[in-house]
């Protein structure tokens, strides 16, 4: 390149915002394709093209104005991206990785590649809309084999779900009624596993083939939404090694470029791949303070085919807690209260209008002791959400 | 406050840009008053009011639109700021601190307060423009007492100089000719001291009176321009303590609000105050990676009267090297080369058009060993400036 690199991001949410925070010091110019309603990045990315990620012409036009195209989210028009890729445009990650945003697709491919996945069944009701006898029969058989002691299995929409949405827990007798009214993407059925914990492996790869893996992260889920991330994960050295190997294997399998996250179930001392996210990920926000290179800097370095940075931990312990919206409260006026509670906490707000239950920021705390970091992060996150100082906090 | 805080920055250079990088995660909305030619911040601060810091009406109008007013540089209309302060506007730092941007003013006040300063003489040629016999005689007497072995003394313009500009080394016989043609701000005369080193103390204070001091920084000057910053400074524990005490004393003396830097000469095992900079400072850029709270986050916390963050070092050693413009080279296309040389280096580019000798960025390297950090930072900064990989680098 002979002029400063221009990276185009499809989507203007908090991931685009945190990419912008990382791009500025690196001297990278960011341009965003965003809907008018996108809030996260608009405050700090000045170069915004208004358009929908579903509008193939908008994506094709936008791509012509940037050196590299990347994504804030994976709900994009893959057909347009395939066209771009074939015309030689730098789409990073590429379509091969973005296709793995489909939960059914990834489960099938990982299974074929011999990677460890839970038992599963994919059902596409759209294939025979007038006759659902066969899929129902298959689902009942799956249920008979894999239902938990309450008779339930897990059903997930293969696309479009997040933070616990698009996930159902159903009994055999509820399946027929559910299928009759369901009209969305193909369904992925799996057992409700007894989990010891959930972890995530964050991986970066650049087009030159360099791969970097961060220390394995432990994710604490509440109602299907990642609530806390703990570093390091409480996992045996063998499973740590296995998790990292799974991450590297997937990076090669998918010709990954950029950062992606592999979410893993820890069940009966085994690792099973839950799903991957083909982008920077909520579980990786802690890398901003806790690791030598953040996932956001690394993603930009990877998609520009620059050398990747070191990923080691800088502290013995680090915890991220999400900041979630509370009715009639705006965390953007509560920073002073949160910092009074925990002066060493690192606040990250996403510039989003708070709504109850909406993820609008996170807090990171780094230190010597995991339990202490966890308390501090929770206290600071609660103070930000609610504006209420916790009496329990050691000020 | 009941809506997100709006901080207004007068001036849109690299300090405004790095303040913006720190403001985004904290959920602070930044607005900048900038000349059209300002380059540094424009790329990442979307809310820009075009106007001159010398235009009092522009500053008065701008101040009405923000919660707190702060500064990228100190060349501002103090008369307008006094008016604002009297009307109850939050001008931070206040006029009392900004007046100390004048080198003659600060030397006189520090001397009166019993703080350690070099011998000095202030000469204001504008006071008797037609008769310069008296000032010349005073200057000659000062020269007779303090000239170095080459017969030279140092003369500094009290305002407007930076990076070695506005500084002259003159002999007694050159003074008359110099005075005859000089038309600028009052002059500060001082001896050319034999320096062991130069250090800086970075201090933050909020309106509630909380003070935070960073570990003392060693600044390496080349031709009057800070070229490298080393952390920790090679200084005896007694002098470290004394430097910190000087910083705290000045914070109280000036009712400082926000971050300011005290530059100190180390001469004959003594500390002497060179000058203060009433704002975030080039010497403090290393705090972004090396310390628990960066000078930029801390400045924002201080001016909003939020609790200050911890300032301790996160690594045994850290070095910053400035990236300086080289003819026909743009560092914004050299990041890959620099990262290939030093994958662990932290690049900061300011979005400025390169010109030979112009400061357009910096590189920070943190680690275990100061000498190693210093080599790495120099190699990465040179690769960014020139686009040429150093053969000597251990890849």
mmCIF file of C-alpha atoms in Angstrom, chain B residues 146-270:
data_model
loop_
_atom_site.group_PDB
_atom_site.id
_atom_site.type_symbol
_atom_site.label_atom_id
_atom_site.label_comp_id
_atom_site.label_asym_id
_atom_site.label_seq_id
_atom_site.Cartn_x
_atom_site.Cartn_y
_atom_site.Cartn_z
ATOM 1 C CA UNK B 146 26.752 32.330 34.679
ATOM 2 C CA UNK B 147 28.257 31.772 31.216
ATOM 3 C CA UNK B 148 29.714 28.315 30.553
ATOM 4 C CA UNK B 149 33.328 27.708 29.548
ATOM 5 C CA UNK B 150 32.500 28.717 25.987
ATOM 6 C CA UNK B 151 31.099 31.988 27.298
ATOM 7 C CA UNK B 152 27.503 31.056 26.450
ATOM 8 C CA UNK B 153 24.193 31.365 28.238
ATOM 9 C CA UNK B 154 20.751 29.993 27.337
ATOM 10 C CA UNK B 155 17.979 32.353 26.251
ATOM 11 C CA UNK B 156 14.392 31.135 25.929
ATOM 12 C CA UNK B 157 11.272 32.834 24.656
ATOM 13 C CA UNK B 158 8.854 32.668 27.587
ATOM 14 C CA UNK B 159 5.965 31.656 25.343
ATOM 15 C CA UNK B 160 5.420 29.863 22.040
ATOM 16 C CA UNK B 161 8.560 27.719 21.950
ATOM 17 C CA UNK B 162 8.495 23.937 21.782
ATOM 18 C CA UNK B 163 10.675 21.026 20.718
ATOM 19 C CA UNK B 164 13.812 23.173 20.787
ATOM 20 C CA UNK B 165 12.265 26.153 18.996
ATOM 21 C CA UNK B 166 12.446 29.528 20.773
ATOM 22 C CA UNK B 167 15.749 28.604 22.458
ATOM 23 C CA UNK B 168 19.116 30.204 21.733
ATOM 24 C CA UNK B 169 22.665 29.745 23.031
ATOM 25 C CA UNK B 170 24.457 33.082 22.906
ATOM 26 C CA UNK B 171 27.727 34.733 23.959
ATOM 27 C CA UNK B 172 27.889 38.130 25.693
ATOM 28 C CA UNK B 173 28.981 39.890 22.510
ATOM 29 C CA UNK B 174 25.968 38.481 20.596
ATOM 30 C CA UNK B 175 23.361 39.822 23.034
ATOM 31 C CA UNK B 176 23.087 43.388 21.722
ATOM 32 C CA UNK B 177 22.473 42.268 18.143
ATOM 33 C CA UNK B 178 19.990 39.612 19.294
ATOM 34 C CA UNK B 179 17.997 42.070 21.426
ATOM 35 C CA UNK B 180 17.908 44.587 18.545
ATOM 36 C CA UNK B 181 16.138 42.185 16.207
ATOM 37 C CA UNK B 182 14.052 40.196 18.736
ATOM 38 C CA UNK B 183 10.340 41.082 18.841
ATOM 39 C CA UNK B 184 8.680 38.177 20.658
ATOM 40 C CA UNK B 185 7.526 37.378 24.208
ATOM 41 C CA UNK B 186 9.661 38.223 27.269
ATOM 42 C CA UNK B 187 12.961 36.340 27.503
ATOM 43 C CA UNK B 188 14.202 33.962 30.156
ATOM 44 C CA UNK B 189 17.991 33.772 30.609
ATOM 45 C CA UNK B 190 19.611 30.859 32.419
ATOM 46 C CA UNK B 191 23.001 29.133 32.598
ATOM 47 C CA UNK B 192 23.745 26.182 30.373
ATOM 48 C CA UNK B 193 23.808 23.602 33.128
ATOM 49 C CA UNK B 194 25.933 20.479 33.175
ATOM 50 C CA UNK B 195 23.140 17.896 33.229
ATOM 51 C CA UNK B 196 23.380 14.318 34.428
ATOM 52 C CA UNK B 197 19.913 13.660 33.037
ATOM 53 C CA UNK B 198 16.455 15.120 32.658
ATOM 54 C CA UNK B 199 13.370 13.680 34.302
ATOM 55 C CA UNK B 200 9.672 14.470 34.380
ATOM 56 C CA UNK B 201 7.024 14.076 37.060
ATOM 57 C CA UNK B 202 3.507 13.597 35.814
ATOM 58 C CA UNK B 203 0.805 14.674 38.277
ATOM 59 C CA UNK B 204 -2.992 14.541 38.256
ATOM 60 C CA UNK B 205 -5.337 16.393 40.589
ATOM 61 C CA UNK B 206 -9.123 16.591 40.628
ATOM 62 C CA UNK B 207 -11.305 19.431 41.990
ATOM 63 C CA UNK B 208 -11.995 17.352 45.117
ATOM 64 C CA UNK B 209 -8.278 17.595 45.874
ATOM 65 C CA UNK B 210 -7.257 13.999 45.157
ATOM 66 C CA UNK B 211 -3.700 13.886 43.778
ATOM 67 C CA UNK B 212 -2.016 11.054 41.875
ATOM 68 C CA UNK B 213 1.648 10.985 40.829
ATOM 69 C CA UNK B 214 3.127 8.552 38.313
ATOM 70 C CA UNK B 215 6.575 6.977 38.751
ATOM 71 C CA UNK B 216 9.275 9.492 37.730
ATOM 72 C CA UNK B 217 10.086 9.361 34.003
ATOM 73 C CA UNK B 218 13.495 9.899 32.425
ATOM 74 C CA UNK B 219 13.399 11.991 29.266
ATOM 75 C CA UNK B 220 16.179 11.776 26.704
ATOM 76 C CA UNK B 221 16.440 14.997 24.701
ATOM 77 C CA UNK B 222 18.087 15.398 21.319
ATOM 78 C CA UNK B 223 18.426 18.972 20.042
ATOM 79 C CA UNK B 224 15.911 20.172 22.614
ATOM 80 C CA UNK B 225 13.257 17.645 21.530
ATOM 81 C CA UNK B 226 12.224 14.737 23.726
ATOM 82 C CA UNK B 227 13.321 11.684 21.804
ATOM 83 C CA UNK B 228 12.886 8.831 24.275
ATOM 84 C CA UNK B 229 11.244 8.295 27.635
ATOM 85 C CA UNK B 230 12.549 5.650 30.023
ATOM 86 C CA UNK B 231 10.643 4.162 32.916
ATOM 87 C CA UNK B 232 11.833 3.884 35.631
ATOM 88 C CA UNK B 233 14.195 6.866 35.710
ATOM 89 C CA UNK B 234 17.766 6.137 36.822
ATOM 90 C CA UNK B 235 17.596 8.289 39.944
ATOM 91 C CA UNK B 236 18.407 7.738 43.625
ATOM 92 C CA UNK B 237 15.445 6.916 45.893
ATOM 93 C CA UNK B 238 15.976 10.287 47.615
ATOM 94 C CA UNK B 239 15.695 12.216 44.359
ATOM 95 C CA UNK B 240 12.686 10.136 43.264
ATOM 96 C CA UNK B 241 10.968 11.110 46.490
ATOM 97 C CA UNK B 242 12.002 14.732 46.100
ATOM 98 C CA UNK B 243 10.716 14.843 42.506
ATOM 99 C CA UNK B 244 7.350 13.450 43.593
ATOM 100 C CA UNK B 245 7.161 15.982 46.418
ATOM 101 C CA UNK B 246 7.871 18.826 43.990
ATOM 102 C CA UNK B 247 5.024 17.531 41.810
ATOM 103 C CA UNK B 248 2.594 17.449 44.721
ATOM 104 C CA UNK B 249 3.706 20.875 45.958
ATOM 105 C CA UNK B 250 3.099 22.420 42.540
ATOM 106 C CA UNK B 251 -0.312 20.730 42.279
ATOM 107 C CA UNK B 252 -1.386 22.462 45.491
ATOM 108 C CA UNK B 253 0.347 25.757 44.687
ATOM 109 C CA UNK B 254 -1.521 26.065 41.385
ATOM 110 C CA UNK B 255 -4.874 24.523 42.397
ATOM 111 C CA UNK B 256 -4.142 22.242 39.468
ATOM 112 C CA UNK B 257 -6.989 20.282 37.900
ATOM 113 C CA UNK B 258 -6.182 17.644 35.327
ATOM 114 C CA UNK B 259 -2.795 16.246 34.380
ATOM 115 C CA UNK B 260 0.341 18.363 34.206
ATOM 116 C CA UNK B 261 4.031 17.577 33.778
ATOM 117 C CA UNK B 262 6.996 18.992 35.677
ATOM 118 C CA UNK B 263 10.245 18.785 33.713
ATOM 119 C CA UNK B 264 13.295 18.645 35.943
ATOM 120 C CA UNK B 265 17.027 18.975 35.380
ATOM 121 C CA UNK B 266 19.272 16.600 37.300
ATOM 122 C CA UNK B 267 22.491 18.534 37.880
ATOM 123 C CA UNK B 268 25.232 17.878 40.448
ATOM 124 C CA UNK B 269 22.913 15.453 42.286
ATOM 125 C CA UNK B 270 20.264 18.144 42.606
#
